[in-house]
Amino acid sequence: MKVTKLVSDSFWNLLASIIPLVCVLVSIPLLKANLLPTDFFYITSLIAIYGVMTISDFGIGRITTTNLLKACNLDVELRNVIMLSGLITSLILSIIVSIVSYILVIYLLTVSGTIALIASITVFCTIFFSFFKGVLESEGRFYRLLYYKVIVSGLLYLAPALYAYHVDEAGITSIALSMLLPRFLLILGLTIHTLRILNFKGVKLNFKPYFKLGLYSFFSNIFSISLTSFDRFILMRLAPGPILAAYLSVFDVLFRSTVVTGSVLQAGYKFMVTKNDEFTKYFDIVIIAVYLVVLAGYSFFSEAVVEYWLGVNNPEIYYGGMLIIVSVMLNSLAQVSYYKLLAKDMQKIIFKIHFFEFLAFLPLAYFFVQEWGIVGGALVMMLRNIVDLICLRFVEVRC
């Protein structure tokens, strides 16, 4: 029963990652064909800002999931405390991040205050959704979470694309509104439903775990994302345009394969929290076997595929891609330990690991890229993932 549940939940999680990606692939050509170049720039820039601001959710969703799973066999009053505390924390945090987003949009894009306000409300809905995502994951309702993720992520691209396609001379303000409306209605409905089932009488709120663990999650995410991206920012200055564009495309495709591991781990997270996770001992073998097959296929067919797909034939892309596959495999193995530590509320330890990796590998990335270009960037990423895996596994075993 447990294995069947894990497989079905993993399937819903995987769909929740794939469907928004399909929406992106369909929407980009429609937006580009039906918008003025300046409007297309503004819309894609807004979407990029939305993506960056999602790291500011302070891990509210994961903390909510963990706390609710630990309280699943306890009284209803404790669950009320957890849910109401999480709801209010998420509300406060969403307001703060939306204000920051408003200032950021005004400063970076120099658009009107109306567009900046619409963008900030969209960010508010995105951050606030993380709380409801945590509640649904704790209840194991991944099939319903699929629908909501399609609304939050997929329609972010698809709604403005369809609007621009059907409406001649669609303005940037109305297109921004079309991005906001699905999210706003979803958040409104979820909030009303949650408030109806909560009992406010005599509830003593507890914000400490959200703010304490949330701060560690926030800065840990910043350090981790910086390390993943820094080498590519350096390459933008050093590598030739077509070669860099091809490498970035290969990198993006290969790195997206981590959604498979992430989908399974999200589905199995509840078993980790309840310490009923003996099935995870098979994860390492499966992950290594899958990526060895991917590596073998890449080594045989990558040159022909990359040349046909992107029109570039460069050995740096070939060898860099092989190192990326190894890095992704190491990253997937590290995710197993990462989720187990989150289940034990060990965000502080994860923060310390990512902080010291940030200090060590940021200058190293600059040196490697300067010396060996694309291969150097891929190599330092692999070395960082080796260190990350060793540190997380060491802490997991000791704790």
Short mmCIF file of C-alpha atoms in Angstrom, two decimals:
data_model
loop_
_atom_site.label_atom_id
_atom_site.label_comp_id
_atom_site.label_asym_id
_atom_site.label_seq_id
_atom_site.Cartn_x
_atom_site.Cartn_y
_atom_site.Cartn_z
CA MET A 1 0.00 0.00 0.00
CA LYS A 2 2.83 2.38 0.94
CA VAL A 3 4.69 1.74 -2.34
CA THR A 4 1.49 2.21 -4.38
CA LYS A 5 0.77 5.48 -2.58
CA LEU A 6 4.35 6.67 -3.12
CA VAL A 7 4.19 5.90 -6.85
CA SER A 8 0.81 7.60 -7.35
CA ASP A 9 1.81 10.70 -5.36
CA SER A 10 5.12 10.89 -7.24
CA PHE A 11 3.19 10.73 -10.51
CA TRP A 12 0.96 13.68 -9.50
CA ASN A 13 4.03 15.65 -8.40
CA LEU A 14 5.80 14.94 -11.68
CA LEU A 15 2.76 16.07 -13.66
CA ALA A 16 2.68 19.24 -11.55
CA SER A 17 6.21 20.00 -12.82
CA ILE A 18 5.73 18.89 -16.43
CA ILE A 19 2.42 20.63 -17.21
CA PRO A 20 3.67 24.15 -16.31
CA LEU A 21 6.77 23.46 -18.44
CA VAL A 22 4.54 22.54 -21.41
CA CYS A 23 2.58 25.75 -20.80
CA VAL A 24 5.85 27.69 -21.03
CA LEU A 25 6.85 26.01 -24.31
CA VAL A 26 3.44 26.81 -25.83
CA SER A 27 3.19 30.33 -24.46
CA ILE A 28 6.57 31.86 -25.35
CA PRO A 29 6.05 31.72 -29.16
CA LEU A 30 2.50 33.12 -28.75
CA LEU A 31 3.68 36.00 -26.59
CA LYS A 32 6.57 36.80 -28.91
CA ALA A 33 4.33 36.74 -32.01
CA ASN A 34 1.49 38.84 -30.57
CA LEU A 35 3.27 41.44 -28.45
CA LEU A 36 5.42 44.41 -29.28
CA PRO A 37 9.11 43.76 -28.52
CA THR A 38 9.04 46.15 -25.56
CA ASP A 39 5.90 44.54 -24.10
CA PHE A 40 7.38 41.08 -24.59
CA PHE A 41 10.47 42.23 -22.68
CA TYR A 42 8.35 43.59 -19.82
CA ILE A 43 6.24 40.43 -19.51
CA THR A 44 9.22 38.05 -19.55
CA SER A 45 11.03 40.33 -17.08
CA LEU A 46 8.03 40.28 -14.73
CA ILE A 47 7.92 36.49 -14.90
CA ALA A 48 11.65 36.35 -14.13
CA ILE A 49 11.11 38.60 -11.09
CA TYR A 50 8.25 36.35 -9.93
CA GLY A 51 10.59 33.38 -10.17
CA VAL A 52 13.35 35.09 -8.16
CA MET A 53 10.94 36.21 -5.44
CA THR A 54 9.67 32.65 -4.88
CA ILE A 55 12.85 31.90 -2.88
CA SER A 56 11.51 34.43 -0.34
CA ASP A 57 8.81 32.08 0.98
CA PHE A 58 11.12 31.26 3.94
CA GLY A 59 10.29 27.57 3.61
CA ILE A 60 6.83 28.18 5.11
CA GLY A 61 5.28 25.33 3.11
CA ARG A 62 7.84 22.73 4.21
CA ILE A 63 7.72 23.87 7.87
CA THR A 64 3.90 23.67 7.81
CA THR A 65 4.02 20.17 6.30
CA THR A 66 6.51 18.96 8.92
CA ASN A 67 4.60 20.40 11.89
CA LEU A 68 1.22 19.09 10.72
CA LEU A 69 2.61 15.60 10.08
CA LYS A 70 4.14 15.50 13.55
CA ALA A 71 0.78 16.55 15.01
CA CYS A 72 -1.32 14.18 12.88
CA ASN A 73 -2.09 11.87 15.81
CA LEU A 74 -2.53 14.66 18.35
CA ASP A 75 -5.57 16.76 19.25
CA VAL A 76 -7.37 19.13 16.91
CA GLU A 77 -6.38 22.15 19.03
CA LEU A 78 -2.69 21.68 18.24
CA ARG A 79 -3.43 21.47 14.53
CA ASN A 80 -5.42 24.70 14.83
CA VAL A 81 -2.40 26.37 16.46
CA ILE A 82 -0.08 25.19 13.68
CA MET A 83 -2.41 26.14 10.83
CA LEU A 84 -3.42 29.54 12.20
CA SER A 85 0.18 30.43 13.11
CA GLY A 86 1.32 29.37 9.63
CA LEU A 87 -1.49 31.27 7.94
CA ILE A 88 -0.72 34.53 9.76
CA THR A 89 3.05 34.13 9.31
CA SER A 90 2.58 33.51 5.59
CA LEU A 91 0.27 36.53 5.34
CA ILE A 92 2.79 38.86 7.01
CA LEU A 93 5.67 37.49 4.96
CA SER A 94 3.69 37.77 1.70
CA ILE A 95 2.92 41.43 2.39
CA ILE A 96 6.60 42.22 3.07
CA VAL A 97 7.81 40.41 -0.06
CA SER A 98 5.12 42.05 -2.21
CA ILE A 99 6.27 45.51 -1.05
CA VAL A 100 9.87 44.61 -1.93
CA SER A 101 8.64 43.36 -5.32
CA TYR A 102 6.82 46.65 -5.99
CA ILE A 103 10.02 48.62 -5.36
CA LEU A 104 12.06 46.16 -7.44
CA VAL A 105 9.72 46.35 -10.46
CA ILE A 106 9.65 50.16 -10.35
CA TYR A 107 13.44 50.32 -10.08
CA LEU A 108 14.39 47.67 -12.65
CA LEU A 109 11.70 48.11 -15.31
CA THR A 110 10.66 51.77 -14.85
CA VAL A 111 7.01 50.85 -15.50
CA SER A 112 3.90 52.59 -14.21
CA GLY A 113 2.80 52.28 -10.60
CA THR A 114 -0.29 50.35 -11.73
CA ILE A 115 1.77 47.59 -13.36
CA ALA A 116 4.11 47.47 -10.36
CA LEU A 117 1.08 47.14 -8.04
CA ILE A 118 -0.35 44.28 -10.13
CA ALA A 119 3.05 42.58 -10.10
CA SER A 120 3.39 42.94 -6.32
CA ILE A 121 -0.08 41.43 -5.73
CA THR A 122 0.86 38.53 -8.02
CA VAL A 123 3.98 37.93 -5.91
CA PHE A 124 1.83 38.15 -2.75
CA CYS A 125 -0.44 35.37 -4.07
CA THR A 126 2.58 33.24 -5.03
CA ILE A 127 4.23 33.46 -1.59
CA PHE A 128 0.91 33.02 0.25
CA PHE A 129 0.20 29.86 -1.76
CA SER A 130 3.23 28.14 -0.18
CA PHE A 131 1.31 27.79 3.10
CA PHE A 132 -1.65 26.04 1.41
CA LYS A 133 0.81 23.86 -0.51
CA GLY A 134 2.28 22.74 2.80
CA VAL A 135 -1.16 21.88 4.20
CA LEU A 136 -2.11 19.83 1.13
CA GLU A 137 1.20 17.94 1.16
CA SER A 138 0.72 17.06 4.84
CA GLU A 139 -2.70 15.60 3.96
CA GLY A 140 -1.27 13.68 0.98
CA ARG A 141 -3.61 15.40 -1.50
CA PHE A 142 -1.09 15.67 -4.31
CA TYR A 143 -3.73 15.18 -7.02
CA ARG A 144 -5.47 18.38 -5.87
CA LEU A 145 -2.13 20.14 -5.54
CA LEU A 146 -1.59 19.37 -9.23
CA TYR A 147 -4.61 21.49 -10.20
CA TYR A 148 -3.51 24.35 -8.00
CA LYS A 149 0.08 24.30 -9.28
CA VAL A 150 -1.18 24.46 -12.86
CA ILE A 151 -3.16 27.59 -11.93
CA VAL A 152 -0.25 29.17 -10.03
CA SER A 153 2.60 28.24 -12.42
CA GLY A 154 1.16 27.12 -15.76
CA LEU A 155 -1.36 29.94 -16.18
CA LEU A 156 1.32 32.49 -15.31
CA TYR A 157 2.49 32.02 -18.90
CA LEU A 158 -0.57 30.60 -20.62
CA ALA A 159 -3.15 33.21 -19.50
CA PRO A 160 -1.29 36.25 -20.93
CA ALA A 161 -0.35 34.27 -24.06
CA LEU A 162 -3.98 33.36 -24.81
CA TYR A 163 -5.13 36.87 -23.98
CA ALA A 164 -2.55 38.44 -26.32
CA TYR A 165 -3.51 35.94 -29.04
CA HIS A 166 -7.25 36.73 -28.90
CA VAL A 167 -7.11 40.48 -28.20
CA ASP A 168 -5.60 42.78 -30.79
CA GLU A 169 -3.20 45.38 -29.42
CA ALA A 170 -3.41 44.02 -25.89
CA GLY A 171 -1.81 46.45 -23.45
CA ILE A 172 0.84 45.56 -20.91
CA THR A 173 -1.48 46.43 -17.99
CA SER A 174 -4.29 44.11 -19.11
CA ILE A 175 -1.80 41.31 -19.81
CA ALA A 176 -0.31 41.70 -16.32
CA LEU A 177 -3.87 41.51 -14.93
CA SER A 178 -4.47 38.26 -16.83
CA MET A 179 -1.41 36.82 -15.03
CA LEU A 180 -2.77 37.90 -11.66
CA LEU A 181 -6.46 36.95 -11.90
CA PRO A 182 -6.19 33.10 -11.76
CA ARG A 183 -3.81 33.26 -8.79
CA PHE A 184 -5.89 35.82 -6.93
CA LEU A 185 -9.12 33.84 -7.28
CA LEU A 186 -7.36 30.62 -6.19
CA ILE A 187 -5.84 32.23 -3.09
CA LEU A 188 -9.16 33.88 -2.20
CA GLY A 189 -10.99 30.55 -2.40
CA LEU A 190 -8.33 28.66 -0.40
CA THR A 191 -8.25 31.35 2.30
CA ILE A 192 -12.04 31.37 2.72
CA HIS A 193 -12.11 27.56 2.91
CA THR A 194 -9.28 27.44 5.49
CA LEU A 195 -10.84 30.13 7.70
CA ARG A 196 -14.11 28.19 7.73
CA ILE A 197 -12.54 25.00 9.09
CA LEU A 198 -10.32 26.69 11.71
CA ASN A 199 -11.46 27.29 15.26
CA PHE A 200 -10.09 30.57 16.61
CA LYS A 201 -11.41 30.31 20.16
CA GLY A 202 -8.71 29.98 22.81
CA VAL A 203 -5.92 29.36 20.26
CA LYS A 204 -2.47 30.45 21.48
CA LEU A 205 -0.37 31.23 18.43
CA ASN A 206 3.22 30.01 18.06
CA PHE A 207 5.29 31.85 15.44
CA LYS A 208 8.74 30.81 16.66
CA PRO A 209 9.32 27.75 14.42
CA TYR A 210 8.22 29.67 11.32
CA PHE A 211 10.46 32.68 11.80
CA LYS A 212 13.44 30.80 13.26
CA LEU A 213 13.54 27.91 10.77
CA GLY A 214 12.26 30.15 7.97
CA LEU A 215 15.23 32.51 8.19
CA TYR A 216 17.66 29.59 7.92
CA SER A 217 15.75 28.22 4.89
CA PHE A 218 15.71 31.64 3.21
CA PHE A 219 19.46 32.28 3.42
CA SER A 220 20.29 28.65 2.70
CA ASN A 221 18.29 28.88 -0.56
CA ILE A 222 20.06 32.11 -1.53
CA PHE A 223 23.52 30.57 -1.04
CA SER A 224 22.56 27.38 -2.88
CA ILE A 225 21.00 29.19 -5.87
CA SER A 226 23.98 31.58 -6.07
CA LEU A 227 26.39 28.65 -6.27
CA THR A 228 24.29 26.97 -8.97
CA SER A 229 24.13 30.14 -11.11
CA PHE A 230 27.39 32.01 -10.49
CA ASP A 231 29.51 30.13 -13.05
CA ARG A 232 27.00 30.93 -15.81
CA PHE A 233 27.08 34.66 -15.02
CA ILE A 234 30.87 34.61 -15.41
CA LEU A 235 30.58 32.64 -18.65
CA MET A 236 28.27 35.30 -20.09
CA ARG A 237 31.28 37.59 -20.12
CA LEU A 238 33.89 35.10 -21.30
CA ALA A 239 32.37 32.47 -23.65
CA PRO A 240 31.37 33.13 -27.29
CA GLY A 241 27.64 33.83 -27.75
CA PRO A 242 26.44 30.78 -29.76
CA ILE A 243 28.56 28.34 -27.74
CA LEU A 244 27.36 29.75 -24.42
CA ALA A 245 23.73 29.71 -25.60
CA ALA A 246 24.09 26.04 -26.58
CA TYR A 247 25.74 25.14 -23.26
CA LEU A 248 23.04 26.94 -21.26
CA SER A 249 20.34 25.07 -23.19
CA VAL A 250 22.02 21.71 -22.55
CA PHE A 251 22.51 22.65 -18.88
CA ASP A 252 18.83 23.61 -18.48
CA VAL A 253 17.54 20.38 -20.05
CA LEU A 254 19.85 18.13 -18.04
CA PHE A 255 19.30 19.95 -14.74
CA ARG A 256 15.52 19.73 -15.11
CA SER A 257 15.81 15.97 -14.67
CA THR A 258 16.07 16.62 -10.91
CA VAL A 259 12.28 17.18 -10.89
CA VAL A 260 11.89 13.39 -11.02
CA THR A 261 13.88 12.93 -7.80
CA GLY A 262 12.15 15.91 -6.23
CA SER A 263 8.71 14.51 -7.08
CA VAL A 264 9.45 11.19 -5.38
CA LEU A 265 11.00 12.83 -2.31
CA GLN A 266 8.08 15.22 -1.87
CA ALA A 267 5.71 12.26 -1.98
CA GLY A 268 7.82 10.31 0.50
CA TYR A 269 8.46 13.24 2.85
CA LYS A 270 5.59 12.30 5.16
CA PHE A 271 7.22 8.91 5.75
CA MET A 272 10.49 10.64 6.65
CA VAL A 273 8.77 12.88 9.20
CA THR A 274 6.99 9.91 10.80
CA LYS A 275 10.27 7.89 10.71
CA ASN A 276 8.73 5.25 8.50
CA ASP A 277 11.15 5.72 5.62
CA GLU A 278 12.96 2.39 5.23
CA PHE A 279 12.14 2.47 1.49
CA THR A 280 14.61 5.35 1.00
CA LYS A 281 17.53 2.92 1.28
CA TYR A 282 16.80 1.94 -2.32
CA PHE A 283 16.88 5.53 -3.59
CA ASP A 284 20.68 5.68 -3.97
CA ILE A 285 20.84 2.55 -6.12
CA VAL A 286 17.99 3.72 -8.37
CA ILE A 287 19.41 7.24 -8.77
CA ILE A 288 22.92 6.01 -9.63
CA ALA A 289 21.57 3.41 -12.10
CA VAL A 290 19.33 5.94 -13.87
CA TYR A 291 22.06 8.55 -14.29
CA LEU A 292 24.64 6.01 -15.44
CA VAL A 293 22.23 5.12 -18.26
CA VAL A 294 21.74 8.85 -19.01
CA LEU A 295 25.52 9.36 -19.01
CA ALA A 296 26.04 6.45 -21.39
CA GLY A 297 23.35 7.73 -23.76
CA TYR A 298 24.78 11.24 -23.65
CA SER A 299 28.33 10.06 -24.39
CA PHE A 300 27.13 8.21 -27.52
CA PHE A 301 24.55 10.63 -28.96
CA SER A 302 25.13 14.11 -27.51
CA GLU A 303 27.36 15.51 -30.28
CA ALA A 304 24.89 14.62 -33.03
CA VAL A 305 21.83 15.75 -31.00
CA VAL A 306 23.35 19.09 -29.93
CA GLU A 307 24.54 19.84 -33.46
CA TYR A 308 21.11 19.02 -34.93
CA TRP A 309 19.14 20.81 -32.19
CA LEU A 310 21.32 23.90 -31.69
CA GLY A 311 23.58 23.96 -34.72
CA VAL A 312 26.76 23.96 -32.61
CA ASN A 313 29.54 21.36 -32.47
CA ASN A 314 31.98 22.14 -29.69
CA PRO A 315 33.93 19.72 -27.45
CA GLU A 316 33.50 22.02 -24.44
CA ILE A 317 29.72 21.50 -24.57
CA TYR A 318 30.22 17.74 -24.89
CA TYR A 319 32.55 17.40 -21.89
CA GLY A 320 30.73 20.07 -19.88
CA GLY A 321 27.48 18.15 -20.37
CA MET A 322 29.03 14.94 -19.03
CA LEU A 323 30.16 16.78 -15.90
CA ILE A 324 26.66 18.25 -15.50
CA ILE A 325 25.12 14.76 -15.59
CA VAL A 326 27.46 13.64 -12.81
CA SER A 327 26.62 16.85 -10.89
CA VAL A 328 22.89 16.24 -11.25
CA MET A 329 23.33 12.66 -10.02
CA LEU A 330 25.23 13.91 -6.96
CA ASN A 331 22.61 16.61 -6.41
CA SER A 332 19.83 14.02 -6.52
CA LEU A 333 21.66 11.84 -3.98
CA ALA A 334 22.16 14.88 -1.74
CA GLN A 335 18.43 15.70 -1.94
CA VAL A 336 17.64 12.44 -0.13
CA SER A 337 19.68 13.55 2.89
CA TYR A 338 18.42 17.13 2.52
CA TYR A 339 14.77 16.07 2.88
CA LYS A 340 15.59 13.78 5.82
CA LEU A 341 17.26 16.69 7.64
CA LEU A 342 14.30 18.96 6.91
CA ALA A 343 12.04 16.32 8.44
CA LYS A 344 14.08 16.70 11.65
CA ASP A 345 13.85 20.54 11.60
CA MET A 346 17.59 20.83 10.94
CA GLN A 347 17.45 23.90 8.70
CA LYS A 348 20.20 25.52 10.79
CA ILE A 349 22.70 22.77 9.91
CA ILE A 350 21.77 22.97 6.21
CA PHE A 351 22.24 26.75 6.34
CA LYS A 352 25.74 26.36 7.81
CA ILE A 353 26.74 23.83 5.14
CA HIS A 354 25.51 26.04 2.29
CA PHE A 355 27.10 29.14 3.84
CA PHE A 356 30.57 27.57 4.03
CA GLU A 357 30.16 26.13 0.53
CA PHE A 358 29.27 29.63 -0.65
CA LEU A 359 32.45 31.10 0.87
CA ALA A 360 34.65 28.32 -0.54
CA PHE A 361 33.23 27.78 -4.02
CA LEU A 362 32.35 31.30 -5.15
CA PRO A 363 36.00 32.35 -5.64
CA LEU A 364 36.82 28.86 -6.87
CA ALA A 365 34.12 29.14 -9.55
CA TYR A 366 35.59 32.41 -10.78
CA PHE A 367 39.08 30.87 -11.02
CA PHE A 368 37.92 27.68 -12.76
CA VAL A 369 35.84 29.56 -15.35
CA GLN A 370 38.69 31.98 -16.03
CA GLU A 371 41.11 29.10 -16.57
CA TRP A 372 39.00 26.45 -18.33
CA GLY A 373 35.82 28.17 -19.53
CA ILE A 374 32.67 26.02 -19.85
CA VAL A 375 34.40 22.84 -18.65
CA GLY A 376 35.77 24.74 -15.64
CA GLY A 377 32.29 25.97 -14.71
CA ALA A 378 30.84 22.46 -14.96
CA LEU A 379 33.78 21.00 -13.01
CA VAL A 380 33.44 23.39 -10.07
CA MET A 381 29.70 22.66 -9.96
CA MET A 382 30.48 18.93 -9.74
CA LEU A 383 33.03 19.50 -6.96
CA ARG A 384 30.53 21.58 -5.00
CA ASN A 385 27.91 18.82 -5.28
CA ILE A 386 30.45 16.24 -4.05
CA VAL A 387 31.15 18.34 -0.96
CA ASP A 388 27.42 18.99 -0.46
CA LEU A 389 26.62 15.27 -0.62
CA ILE A 390 29.41 14.32 1.80
CA CYS A 391 28.42 17.01 4.34
CA LEU A 392 24.70 16.24 4.25
CA ARG A 393 25.23 12.48 4.47
CA PHE A 394 27.66 12.93 7.38
CA VAL A 395 25.13 15.02 9.32
CA GLU A 396 22.31 12.59 8.46
CA VAL A 397 24.26 9.60 9.79
CA ARG A 398 25.40 11.42 12.94
CA CYS A 399 21.88 12.66 13.74
#
